[in-house]
Phi, psi and omega in degrees: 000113181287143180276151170193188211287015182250007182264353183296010152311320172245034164237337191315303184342269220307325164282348145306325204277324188310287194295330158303306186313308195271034182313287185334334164251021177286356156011278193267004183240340198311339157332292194260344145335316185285352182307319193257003180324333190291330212273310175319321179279294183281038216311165173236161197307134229254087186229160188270158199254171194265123167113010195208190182189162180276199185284336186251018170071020133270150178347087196276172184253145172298323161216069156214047182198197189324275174047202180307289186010296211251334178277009177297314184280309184313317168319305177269020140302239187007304176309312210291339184294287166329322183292314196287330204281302187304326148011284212262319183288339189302301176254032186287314207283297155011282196294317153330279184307304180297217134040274171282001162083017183281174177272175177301323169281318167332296189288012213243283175320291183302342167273341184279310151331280191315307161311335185289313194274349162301302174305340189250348186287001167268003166288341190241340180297303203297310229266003188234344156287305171312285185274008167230272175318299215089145192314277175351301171262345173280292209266030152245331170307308203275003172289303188290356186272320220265341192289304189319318179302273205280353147316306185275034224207298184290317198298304141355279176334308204290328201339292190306320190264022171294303177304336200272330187309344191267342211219078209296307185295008209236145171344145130303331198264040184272130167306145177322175186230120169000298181296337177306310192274358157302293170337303199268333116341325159283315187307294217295257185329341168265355194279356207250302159323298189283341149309301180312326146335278236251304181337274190286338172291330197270309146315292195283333200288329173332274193293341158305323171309296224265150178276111164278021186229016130286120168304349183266330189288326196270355184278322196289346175286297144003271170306324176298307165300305152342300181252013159285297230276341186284324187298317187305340166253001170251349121354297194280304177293343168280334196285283153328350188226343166256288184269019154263358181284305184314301199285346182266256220259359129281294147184158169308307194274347151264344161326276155001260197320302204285317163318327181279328179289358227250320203258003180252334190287336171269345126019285189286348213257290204308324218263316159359289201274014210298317197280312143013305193285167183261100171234108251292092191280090184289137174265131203265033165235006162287136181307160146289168197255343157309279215305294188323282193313300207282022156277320171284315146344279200304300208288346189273332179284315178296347184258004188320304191242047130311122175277111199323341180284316181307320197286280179325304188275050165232329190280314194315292154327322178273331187131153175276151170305108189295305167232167156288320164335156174038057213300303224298325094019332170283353175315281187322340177291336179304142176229125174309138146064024149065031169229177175221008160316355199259018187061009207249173185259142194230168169272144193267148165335298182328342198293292155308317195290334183300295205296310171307300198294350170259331162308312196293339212273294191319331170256353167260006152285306206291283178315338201272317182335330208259342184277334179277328197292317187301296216308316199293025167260338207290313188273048166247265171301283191337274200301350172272344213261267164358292195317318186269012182212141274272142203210008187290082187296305157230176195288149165087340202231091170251119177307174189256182199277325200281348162300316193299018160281325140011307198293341174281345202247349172274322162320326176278310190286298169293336171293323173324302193315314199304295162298339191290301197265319180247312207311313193285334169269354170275327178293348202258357138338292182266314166297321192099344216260140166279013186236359186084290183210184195276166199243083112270321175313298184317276235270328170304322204288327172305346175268316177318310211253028149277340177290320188299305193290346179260315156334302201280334186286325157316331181277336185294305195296300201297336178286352188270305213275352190266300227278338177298296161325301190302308192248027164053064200218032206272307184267033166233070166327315175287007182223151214269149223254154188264091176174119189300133182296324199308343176310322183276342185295038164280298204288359182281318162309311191287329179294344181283312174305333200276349202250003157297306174316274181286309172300321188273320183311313190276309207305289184294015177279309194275344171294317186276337207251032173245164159306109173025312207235008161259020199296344163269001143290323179285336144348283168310330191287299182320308175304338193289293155321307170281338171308320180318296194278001150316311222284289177333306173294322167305277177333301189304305214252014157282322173285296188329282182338307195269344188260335194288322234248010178307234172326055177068023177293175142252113212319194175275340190238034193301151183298319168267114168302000164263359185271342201264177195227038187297343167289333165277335173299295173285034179271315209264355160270323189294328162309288174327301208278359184277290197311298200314323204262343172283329190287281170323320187282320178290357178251329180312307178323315186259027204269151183225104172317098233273135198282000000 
């Protein structure tokens, strides 16, 4: 028997008991608390909603139960993660080079590994929520792992100056010694398991507060996403202005250590909200719906020369087809010899249509790839490109090149409120719609102006490589080229904006249209896309590098960048994401939305 978030009945004491004790700091949330205040004041009728339960596994009423009320505390989960996550990741290659002595490719190579995997592991996170634990217990199991992590993450730090206090003689500048870096590579690799966890479950269990079949619940579900992502950059932008500062001019294992306290303070803030929540009441002798689809799959390859009239008078019988897409797939409905007496499970209309509606997922999974290979440029090129030029803010003071990512998330954190407030409600206006516009819609105009933001980086670039030229400084890498870093925040603004568009887009896309009871799987399927396009970006510029970088030429990705040709790489994403976005737009068209 699989667990699920209504199993939360024999634990609830203990988080009730948990969540009295920290009454006293409930305080300290009066911020993200106040999101919901509108709702408290104006309450909507007072029924119970369908389909959810309180912690003890009764009925909950519509206004003592989710809502802002409850995505409030989720949210300030979501910084404090995004805060712990961005820690490690932001300045990770540093600690690498540094600390662990690698060389710049090595450590290059282990952060784009970590990352990918980090990106693809919320697929085994959804999938271990879905069919066992439930949202609820994955993302407090996947907290304490991550709390574990990122302990033995400081501890790894502290180790060298552990040692030399005890070992007076020995170098401080002596190489790790193997257990440090075992130590440290298991902590990195458990923080990336428990990301995998807390990631795609905290974001559906969010978006589970709210009722989509109230309207006022489905404008606000809408809007939740809006201000999940806005909580996810200003978590990532606290990060980028603290805790790397900490670790370059203080120490690592506290650089370390504040992401772990960033992650026992959401621990508690989440378990806060505990009697609050809405939780997804799965009935617990329901088939799994992985077994259902892939019933429909085996059975439609075994009817492969069923003849399609036998299908029609069997659907006829059985019931009509809601769509026709992926006819093939109607196969499964054929029952040998019209009995089912044979003891076997045969697939239902239902079934078939579950099984289309997760198919359908798939080229708009496939088209979005070209758009993920751009995001996996902003901690690359961009920052190599900010390093060779002019960064002085006041004398004596050059911001470091790896701060201008900053610049996507202030670009994100102010653009939101704007769509959120003026864009959606003027679309809607025209539309009809409660969300403005649709959100395949949401996710092309982001891919539109990613073609657009690599076109400008590019022009950008070329104006860095003629000013190199000008001032005879092609073979002098090391000296800063008299051309202001602000040049780049066009292409930094427009990727942010576009990442309003398309990342928040795919995140409710891939949330609404899978069946009910994978939604942390679809989750994961977004996230899933940028690891793809980590992977994807790695692979491009390994080939580019090796067919550009031949007969003693210099490649497009040459070491000195006035030599190199990073302005045709991005010529040639902008290429890639025009084809993507033609691909997408013929398939978003014909795309059928799940009732």
């Amino acid at each position: 028997m699989s667990l699920n978030d209504n199993d939360t009945l024999h634990v609830c004491p203990f988080w009730f008991a948990v969540v009295t004790v920290a009454t006293g700091e409930a305080s300290v949330l009066g911020t993200l608390i106040s999101m919901a205040a509108s709702d408290a004041e104006t309450p909507l009728l007072d029924d119970t909603v369908e389909g959810v339960v309180d912690c003890k596994g009764q009925p909950v009423l519509r206004t003592k139960s989710g809502g802002w009320r409850s995505a409030a505390f989720i949210i300030g989960v979501e910084v404090a993660e995004r805060f712990a996550y961005y820690g490690i990741s932001s300045n990770l290659i540093n600690f690498l080079t540094g600390p662990l002595g690698q060389s710049t490719a090595t450590a290059a190579e282990n952060v784009n590994a970590w990352s990918g995997t980090a990106s693809l592991l919320p697929l085994l996170g959804a999938i271990v929520a879905d069919s066992f634990l439930g949202r609820f217990r994955t993302i407090v199991v996947a907290t304490l792992l991550y709390i574990l992590g990122l302990g033995l993450l400081t501890l790894s730090a502290m180790l060298p100056s552990l040692y030399h206090q005890t070992n007076k003689t020995i170098d401080a500048s002596s190489s790790p010694s193997q257990f440090q870096k075992v130590l440290f590579f298991f902590s990195l690799y458990l923080v990336g398991v428990a990301q995998g966890g807390h990631k795609p479950c905290v974001q559906a269990f969010g978006a589970d507060q709210f009722d989509g079949k109230n309207p006022e619940e489905s404008k606000a579900k809408s809007s939740f996403f809006n201000w999940w992502y806005f909580g996810l950059c200003a978590g990532s932008s606290a990060t980028y202005l603290s805790v790397t500062f900490i670790q370059e001019n203080l120490s690592w294992a506290l650089g370390f250590g504040v992401p772990c306290i960033a992650m026992v303070v959401a621990l508690i803030v989440f378990l806060l909200g505990t009697t609050t929540y809405r939780y997804t009441n799965i009935t617990q002798d329901e088939e799994s719906p992985f077994v259902r689809i892939g019933r429909v799959f085996v059975r439609a390859i075994r009817n492969w020369r069923t003849a399609y009239s036998d299908i029609g008078a069997e659907g006829e019988f059985r019931g009509l087809l809601t769509h026709q897409q992926f006819k093939f797939l109607n196969k499964a409905l054929f029952v040998p010899g019209g009995l089912k007496e044979d003891g076997k499970v045969y697939c239902s209309i239902a079934e078939v249509e579950e099984a289309k509606a997760v198919l359908r997922l798939v080229p708009i999974w496939l088209t979005c790839l070209p758009y993920a290979i751009v995001f996996a440029q902003c901690a690359t090129f961009f920052t190599k490109q900010g390093a060779t030029m002019k960064r002085t803010i006041v004398p004596g003071f050059d911001i470091p090149a790896a701060s201008l990512q900053s610049f996507i998330t202030i670009s994100i954190v102010l653009f939101i409120p704007v769509y959120d407030r003026v864009l959606v409600p003027i679309a809607r206006v025209f539309t009809r719609k409660p969300s403005g516009i649709t959100m395949l819609q949401r996710m092309g105009t982001g891919i539109a102006l990613a073609v657009l933001c690599m076109v400008v980086a590019a022009v950008i670039e070329m104006k860095r490589l003629r000013i190199a030229q000008e001032y005879d400084l092609v073979d002098k890498p090391s000296v800063t080229l008299p051309m202001s870093v602000w040049w780049l925040t066009p292409q930094y603004v427009l990727f942010g904006i576009a990442d309003v568009f398309t990342v928040v887009g795919l995140q409710e896309f891939f949330y609404d249209q899978v069946p009910n009871e994978l939604r942390s799987i679809g989750l994961a399927l977004y996230l899933s896309v940028l690891g793809v396009g980590n992977f994807l970006s790695s692979f491009l510029i390994s080939v580019i590098d090796q067919v550009t970088g031949g007969s003693g030429q210099d490649s497009w990705f040459s070491t000195n960048l006035n030599r190199a040709h990073v302005d045709y790489f991005y010529y040639l994403l902008a290429v890639l994401n025009a084809v993507g976005f033609a691909a997408y737009v013929y398939f978003a068209r014909s795309y059928i939305y799940k009732l």
